[in-house]
XYZ file of C-alpha atoms in Angstrom:
524
model
C 131.734 134.682 107.273
C 133.055 136.634 109.407
C 136.030 139.579 110.021
C 137.158 141.241 112.976
C 137.032 144.825 113.533
C 140.473 146.424 114.669
C 141.098 150.275 114.990
C 144.839 149.622 113.391
C 146.187 149.645 117.003
C 148.592 146.529 118.467
C 147.629 146.239 121.921
C 151.051 145.037 124.773
C 149.743 143.132 127.890
C 150.431 139.824 129.420
C 149.503 137.977 127.117
C 151.355 139.815 124.219
C 153.916 138.580 122.603
C 157.395 141.779 121.940
C 158.391 140.244 118.762
C 157.413 143.024 116.261
C 159.779 144.125 113.964
C 160.493 147.255 114.662
C 160.677 148.812 112.068
C 157.091 148.506 111.213
C 155.531 152.268 111.992
C 151.952 151.457 113.708
C 149.175 153.810 114.184
C 148.361 153.030 117.343
C 149.663 151.356 120.146
C 147.708 150.587 123.663
C 150.370 149.157 126.075
C 148.826 147.782 129.632
C 151.290 147.872 132.504
C 149.547 146.773 135.361
C 149.169 143.454 132.888
C 152.131 143.216 132.198
C 153.811 143.722 135.411
C 152.521 140.455 136.467
C 154.655 138.919 134.323
C 158.442 140.640 134.714
C 160.179 137.861 132.682
C 158.316 139.417 129.314
C 158.923 143.406 131.248
C 162.542 142.717 130.705
C 162.749 142.500 127.307
C 160.206 144.573 126.464
C 160.239 147.374 123.684
C 157.811 149.590 122.920
C 158.149 149.540 118.325
C 157.845 153.260 116.751
C 154.010 154.642 116.120
C 152.551 157.689 115.896
C 149.956 157.328 118.799
C 150.549 155.807 122.313
C 148.652 154.868 125.371
C 149.045 153.874 128.453
C 147.510 152.459 131.325
C 149.731 152.800 134.771
C 153.183 153.323 135.914
C 156.511 151.515 135.534
C 157.903 150.770 138.807
C 160.357 153.419 140.171
C 163.438 151.119 138.934
C 161.828 151.593 135.775
C 161.107 153.649 133.402
C 158.787 153.802 130.285
C 161.470 155.908 128.189
C 164.124 152.833 128.258
C 161.662 150.921 126.038
C 160.314 153.688 123.370
C 161.591 152.608 119.797
C 162.097 156.246 118.343
C 160.555 158.258 120.977
C 160.534 160.958 118.461
C 157.928 159.803 116.271
C 155.238 160.006 119.288
C 152.809 162.620 118.246
C 149.476 161.981 120.321
C 150.350 160.178 123.676
C 147.209 159.178 126.194
C 148.004 159.058 129.514
C 145.184 156.424 132.327
C 146.475 156.348 135.643
C 149.813 157.455 135.417
C 151.042 158.548 138.405
C 154.980 159.360 137.455
C 155.689 163.230 136.828
C 155.036 164.270 133.809
C 158.549 166.853 132.879
C 160.329 163.021 131.911
C 158.414 162.866 128.447
C 159.327 166.336 128.000
C 163.369 165.409 126.627
C 163.020 162.769 124.920
C 159.247 162.865 123.402
C 160.732 165.939 121.894
C 157.479 165.374 118.335
C 154.523 164.985 121.100
C 152.053 167.732 120.494
C 148.530 165.901 122.337
C 148.535 164.632 125.439
C 145.409 162.931 126.615
C 145.405 162.037 131.052
C 142.681 160.152 132.434
C 141.424 159.621 135.452
C 144.322 161.280 137.067
C 144.270 161.383 140.860
C 147.608 163.866 141.415
C 148.432 166.322 140.100
C 151.150 166.178 137.098
C 153.913 168.455 136.509
C 154.789 170.035 133.316
C 157.552 172.155 132.161
C 157.080 176.101 131.365
C 157.937 175.553 127.562
C 157.759 172.595 125.314
C 158.000 174.103 122.331
C 156.264 170.986 120.516
C 153.329 170.581 122.647
C 150.195 172.446 122.105
C 146.881 170.191 122.499
C 146.829 169.158 126.612
C 143.619 166.847 128.022
C 143.142 165.807 131.709
C 140.568 164.421 133.576
C 140.341 163.396 137.176
C 138.627 161.097 139.503
C 139.966 162.942 142.165
C 139.844 165.935 144.322
C 142.006 168.153 142.422
C 142.898 171.359 143.678
C 143.325 173.932 140.733
C 145.135 176.425 142.547
C 147.938 179.198 140.907
C 150.450 176.847 141.591
C 149.269 175.203 138.879
C 151.558 175.494 135.735
C 150.701 174.865 131.812
C 152.751 174.634 129.034
C 152.237 178.392 127.807
C 152.866 176.913 124.645
C 149.460 175.229 124.579
C 146.911 176.206 122.225
C 144.118 173.888 123.524
C 143.424 173.143 126.791
C 141.157 170.669 128.401
C 140.088 170.112 132.297
C 137.209 168.033 133.634
C 136.368 166.914 136.933
C 134.435 164.024 137.610
C 134.882 165.282 141.598
C 134.683 168.405 143.873
C 137.544 170.796 142.370
C 139.087 173.137 145.324
C 139.196 175.685 143.124
C 141.877 178.633 143.955
C 142.947 180.560 140.551
C 142.846 179.607 137.298
C 145.730 181.872 136.182
C 146.295 182.152 132.103
C 147.086 185.141 131.958
C 150.047 184.408 130.230
C 149.229 181.416 127.966
C 148.928 183.534 124.690
C 149.306 181.120 122.224
C 145.875 180.053 123.833
C 143.135 179.503 121.241
C 140.367 176.913 123.098
C 139.726 176.659 126.787
C 137.212 174.075 127.844
C 136.620 173.236 132.055
C 133.896 171.129 132.863
C 132.504 169.687 135.808
C 130.482 166.220 135.855
C 129.259 167.665 140.006
C 126.932 171.010 140.900
C 129.917 173.014 142.457
C 129.205 176.393 143.151
C 132.840 177.825 141.572
C 133.739 182.111 141.265
C 134.123 183.000 138.017
C 135.937 185.656 137.711
C 138.753 183.312 139.939
C 139.616 181.866 136.391
C 142.234 184.857 134.770
C 141.965 184.561 130.685
C 145.272 185.851 128.496
C 145.837 188.346 128.316
C 144.062 190.872 125.434
C 145.960 188.805 122.390
C 142.619 188.150 120.724
C 143.570 184.360 120.344
C 141.437 182.794 122.468
C 137.872 182.042 120.516
C 136.645 179.162 121.592
C 135.617 179.106 125.761
C 133.403 176.198 127.055
C 132.757 176.885 130.648
C 130.915 173.396 131.973
C 129.956 174.647 135.595
C 127.546 175.936 138.089
C 128.749 179.692 137.810
C 128.127 182.168 141.095
C 124.874 184.433 140.257
C 126.531 187.966 140.662
C 129.574 186.436 138.285
C 128.165 186.957 135.729
C 127.462 190.766 136.278
C 131.871 190.666 137.221
C 134.227 189.338 134.672
C 135.055 190.571 131.337
C 134.975 187.730 128.434
C 137.894 187.797 126.015
C 137.314 190.193 123.078
C 137.550 188.109 120.178
C 135.454 185.009 121.095
C 133.988 183.283 118.135
C 132.816 179.825 120.534
C 130.706 180.789 123.638
C 129.538 178.087 126.127
C 128.363 178.128 129.110
C 126.186 175.686 131.854
C 124.000 178.661 133.804
C 123.176 182.169 132.970
C 121.615 182.446 136.775
C 120.759 185.881 137.561
C 119.796 187.368 139.862
C 115.337 188.395 139.128
C 116.965 192.254 139.316
C 120.285 191.804 137.927
C 119.422 191.049 134.151
C 120.415 194.707 133.105
C 123.642 194.264 134.396
C 124.141 191.575 132.848
C 127.611 192.351 130.861
C 127.224 192.150 128.108
C 128.758 188.968 125.502
C 131.449 190.339 122.869
C 130.241 191.370 119.243
C 132.193 189.101 117.227
C 130.261 185.958 119.488
C 129.068 183.686 116.094
C 128.295 180.036 118.541
C 126.376 180.134 121.820
C 125.732 177.422 123.719
C 123.603 178.054 127.038
C 122.828 174.434 128.668
C 120.427 176.293 131.248
C 118.952 179.288 131.082
C 117.323 180.246 134.829
C 115.737 183.630 134.140
C 114.499 185.991 131.654
C 117.356 187.592 129.377
C 116.829 190.847 128.119
C 115.961 191.930 125.013
C 118.472 191.925 121.850
C 121.145 190.326 124.162
C 122.548 187.485 121.568
C 125.068 189.351 119.190
C 123.563 190.458 115.454
C 127.121 188.376 114.865
C 125.363 185.047 115.754
C 124.729 182.457 113.223
C 124.898 178.511 115.573
C 123.133 179.417 118.661
C 122.451 175.912 121.082
C 119.740 175.912 124.116
C 119.529 172.849 126.732
C 117.327 171.774 129.528
C 116.440 175.573 130.243
C 112.960 177.483 130.244
C 112.259 178.316 126.655
C 110.623 181.298 127.764
C 113.241 183.287 129.191
C 115.038 183.504 125.626
C 112.686 186.113 124.568
C 112.592 186.030 120.526
C 113.906 189.415 120.056
C 117.269 187.527 120.891
C 117.265 185.322 117.478
C 119.126 187.752 115.379
C 116.807 187.893 112.076
C 117.904 186.814 109.133
C 121.613 186.215 110.696
C 120.857 182.953 112.201
C 121.622 179.456 110.732
C 121.759 177.056 113.275
C 119.344 176.559 115.966
C 119.016 173.489 118.684
C 116.581 173.186 121.466
C 117.996 169.662 122.667
C 115.395 169.684 125.696
C 113.570 172.911 126.936
C 110.591 173.516 128.780
C 108.283 176.287 128.760
C 104.641 176.770 127.637
C 106.157 178.831 124.354
C 105.519 177.545 120.679
C 109.517 177.281 119.467
C 108.201 177.703 116.188
C 107.864 181.331 116.723
C 111.636 181.325 116.622
C 112.240 179.945 113.663
C 113.378 181.848 111.260
C 113.693 181.540 107.491
C 117.637 182.056 107.456
C 118.287 178.403 109.586
C 118.985 176.065 107.839
C 120.048 172.898 110.939
C 117.551 173.036 113.056
C 117.083 170.410 116.170
C 113.605 170.416 117.825
C 112.638 168.544 120.831
C 108.549 167.728 120.963
C 106.947 167.779 123.761
C 103.804 168.310 122.888
C 102.562 166.258 119.571
C 99.073 168.581 118.974
C 101.036 171.455 118.177
C 102.460 170.875 114.005
C 106.044 171.875 113.881
C 106.027 174.810 110.705
C 109.623 174.183 109.608
C 111.594 177.067 108.075
C 111.415 177.578 104.074
C 115.176 176.970 103.325
C 115.942 174.206 105.543
C 118.772 171.409 105.311
C 119.488 169.445 108.766
C 116.990 168.448 110.908
C 117.142 167.028 114.105
C 113.695 165.950 115.865
C 113.688 164.509 119.547
C 110.736 162.433 120.844
C 110.097 163.674 124.370
C 107.870 160.397 125.671
C 107.365 157.184 124.329
C 103.390 156.722 124.325
C 103.056 158.859 120.987
C 104.477 159.657 118.080
C 104.535 162.402 116.256
C 102.259 164.481 113.553
C 104.195 163.941 109.950
C 105.847 167.434 109.445
C 105.145 169.359 106.052
C 109.120 169.070 104.707
C 111.419 171.411 102.925
C 111.750 170.320 99.651
C 115.772 172.129 100.878
C 116.101 168.928 103.384
C 118.970 166.928 103.044
C 119.484 165.544 106.971
C 117.005 163.483 109.016
C 118.075 162.865 112.360
C 115.473 160.765 114.466
C 116.185 160.927 118.760
C 113.344 159.230 120.576
C 113.194 156.960 124.452
C 114.550 153.102 123.780
C 111.802 151.794 125.857
C 109.246 153.309 122.215
C 105.790 151.532 121.219
C 106.912 149.489 118.116
C 103.944 150.302 116.669
C 106.301 153.816 116.196
C 106.140 155.649 112.794
C 109.455 157.349 111.054
C 108.336 159.621 108.637
C 110.825 160.046 106.462
C 110.665 162.506 103.279
C 111.866 161.375 99.531
C 114.607 164.607 99.132
C 116.878 163.048 102.447
C 120.225 161.609 101.175
C 121.527 161.208 104.465
C 119.273 159.766 107.667
C 119.374 158.893 111.067
C 117.541 157.221 113.524
C 117.564 154.323 116.012
C 116.786 150.652 115.932
C 114.182 149.039 117.607
C 114.827 145.676 119.522
C 112.459 142.089 118.838
C 110.184 141.383 121.398
C 111.574 138.147 120.970
C 114.692 138.503 120.764
C 115.858 141.896 122.929
C 119.077 141.186 121.550
C 118.001 141.318 117.709
C 117.807 145.166 116.210
C 115.676 145.851 112.754
C 114.270 149.763 111.468
C 111.369 150.979 113.002
C 108.725 151.597 110.834
C 108.356 153.891 108.389
C 106.510 155.781 105.587
C 107.607 157.599 102.840
C 106.238 161.439 102.240
C 107.177 162.952 99.033
C 107.991 166.196 99.004
C 109.745 167.419 96.295
C 108.136 165.628 93.443
C 109.847 163.054 92.186
C 109.014 160.792 89.225
C 107.958 157.734 91.895
C 110.077 154.559 90.475
C 111.008 153.073 93.626
C 109.991 149.647 94.081
C 107.319 148.724 96.772
C 109.037 147.259 98.804
C 111.806 150.056 99.707
C 111.229 150.995 103.211
C 113.732 153.633 102.495
C 113.928 156.366 99.703
C 116.107 155.955 97.220
C 118.168 159.161 97.656
C 118.898 158.282 101.087
C 122.489 156.649 100.712
C 124.095 157.321 104.251
C 122.432 155.624 107.073
C 123.260 155.884 110.542
C 122.127 153.461 113.079
C 121.976 153.690 116.712
C 121.895 150.817 118.634
C 120.184 152.128 122.543
C 122.255 150.937 125.762
C 120.095 148.665 127.767
C 120.501 146.879 131.537
C 121.036 144.241 129.324
C 124.504 142.401 130.833
C 125.533 140.820 127.440
C 126.885 143.584 125.217
C 126.376 141.201 121.809
C 123.184 142.236 119.826
C 122.646 142.015 116.125
C 121.199 143.584 113.736
C 118.890 142.640 110.673
C 121.082 143.800 107.528
C 118.566 142.235 104.738
C 116.242 145.229 104.835
C 118.453 147.747 104.054
C 120.817 145.388 101.394
C 116.742 144.858 99.586
C 114.355 147.621 100.326
C 117.323 150.496 100.087
C 120.356 152.468 98.053
C 121.795 152.525 100.753
C 125.855 152.415 100.258
C 126.981 153.754 103.696
C 125.821 152.344 106.473
C 127.067 153.232 110.326
C 126.860 151.779 113.491
C 127.081 152.966 117.253
C 126.350 151.753 120.365
C 127.407 154.698 123.168
C 129.910 156.728 123.048
C 133.041 154.764 121.399
C 131.669 151.845 119.521
C 131.443 153.022 116.147
C 131.278 150.736 112.489
C 131.365 152.712 108.908
C 130.100 149.825 106.328
C 130.819 150.312 102.867
C 127.727 148.206 101.548
C 128.656 147.270 97.598
C 125.619 145.109 95.830
C 128.030 142.627 92.767
C 124.972 142.149 90.866
C 121.518 143.517 90.194
C 119.448 141.058 91.997
C 121.528 141.654 95.639
C 122.581 137.625 95.489
C 126.245 138.608 95.627
C 126.779 141.675 98.549
C 130.172 143.222 99.245
C 130.338 144.975 103.315
C 133.905 146.110 104.106
C 134.449 148.621 107.460
C 136.451 151.651 106.138
C 138.804 152.188 109.581
C 139.751 148.294 109.087
C 139.568 147.910 105.798
C 137.796 144.510 106.243
C 135.130 143.064 105.028
C 133.874 139.975 103.187
C 131.074 138.850 100.282
C 127.488 137.764 101.558
C 125.723 135.114 99.349
C 121.823 135.212 99.800
C 119.660 132.886 99.755
C 116.890 133.139 97.337
C 112.966 131.903 98.357
C 110.350 132.263 96.073
C 107.339 133.615 97.112
C 103.802 135.299 95.985
C 105.361 138.405 96.374
C 108.312 138.015 93.983
C 111.652 137.510 94.812
C 113.036 137.229 98.418
C 115.964 136.493 100.563
C 116.159 134.643 103.941
C 116.590 137.197 106.913
C 119.744 137.444 107.325
C 122.113 139.169 110.138
C 124.967 141.359 110.776
C 126.119 140.176 114.478
C 128.293 142.001 116.982
C 130.199 139.976 119.511
C 132.234 141.862 122.215
C 136.058 140.481 122.730
C 138.054 142.299 125.318
C 137.237 145.425 123.574
C 136.802 144.854 120.299
C 133.523 143.462 118.210
C 134.500 140.200 116.013
C 131.283 141.401 113.590
C 129.921 138.012 111.483
C 126.532 137.415 109.529
C 124.937 134.395 109.979
C 121.064 133.764 111.959
C 121.587 133.604 115.997
C 124.293 134.811 118.054
C 124.915 131.946 118.603
C 126.943 130.821 115.850
């Protein structure tokens, strides 16, 4: 039995037949113009059916226009362009209902109209040098602006003074390049800009010379790079910030620097000792994430009892984890592949647990799982005999909420867990096919939803329905494709009771999609 996991879309390329029903509305359409141009006769009669989401790869020749090929263009709400070199302005006159434009692998600076009433979100990712200056104008109607640079930026001035509708601004750089932060001219004090993400390497003095938008709710920044004697003159954060993300902190911040309004704090790879304990508001902080910190500080000193969402990077297993009493969500990042973790004392309020660890962890690693949780996220382990076969690591169940232990002895997960999310680690193996052992999950747990993720853009959500008490027949469907099938398990009588033969869910990649089937090997 097998089924394909599509994305509710239609793809057009050099092998496509465009004999589609134009009165049918598609959720998503992908057009690879680079492949279509290889067959001019198909392009001549090519028509794009009605769709809500349109993705275009490449550009049409100058004597043709994508506009002429669009059926009911006013229906398009999301437009994604990859390696598109034509003028953006031409979209304004035809795509009157567009709300979101995403441009990737941009090599030339596009020209936008000043006003585009329907357009509210613009996302641009560049692969070449991007001259960002006051000559670059974005539509004044934007509410969300996202800019990501993969190469150096000729950063002159980004003038957003007149973008009074802007509520969310992200400027991200993938390389280390000093940027003068005062070259970013924020919108006038309208109070609408509440989300600001600046993943750039700023000059140190800029952190004392800028003025943040007054009503910021979320602020994310790469580096607080202060002069050794400049901490006392650091510009204060707005008093109503509730979400703060700092990826790196080079020098010690002043005591009580974070506002009392802070609810969520994410600290990255910096030295945790540069964040005074007094900076963590007592009684108000609810989310605290140490994603990958360094420094000789016991992190549990920062754990306030008000925290319900915690992410901790464990680099010293000898230090016991003293978790907050009212914790609901916990993420544990294990720092090194040569040791595990001492079993923590899980609070009875814990509902969600996530483990992160190296792909080359010793396969004797044990995950300690409390009985109170309903959701578990972990990384699967590859088999010693076949690195394309993945299964759950060894687990040990801790009864942390004094429930009656009525689970069968062969259960590998607590019976309360109904959502299991598993990550397939990225490997150097060029073969992208993989398979996971599914019989463990079907027969030794009560999992009803299985989420399988691989890399960044591959995610499946399977729903498991056991049709009989002995699990002989099990129906598995994929949420986003409405496809699935029924597994019939083959029983094996043994001294350990009623068992089933191992069964595997096989993910075989063809082009950009995965075909999912059940069997004993990928070659089946």
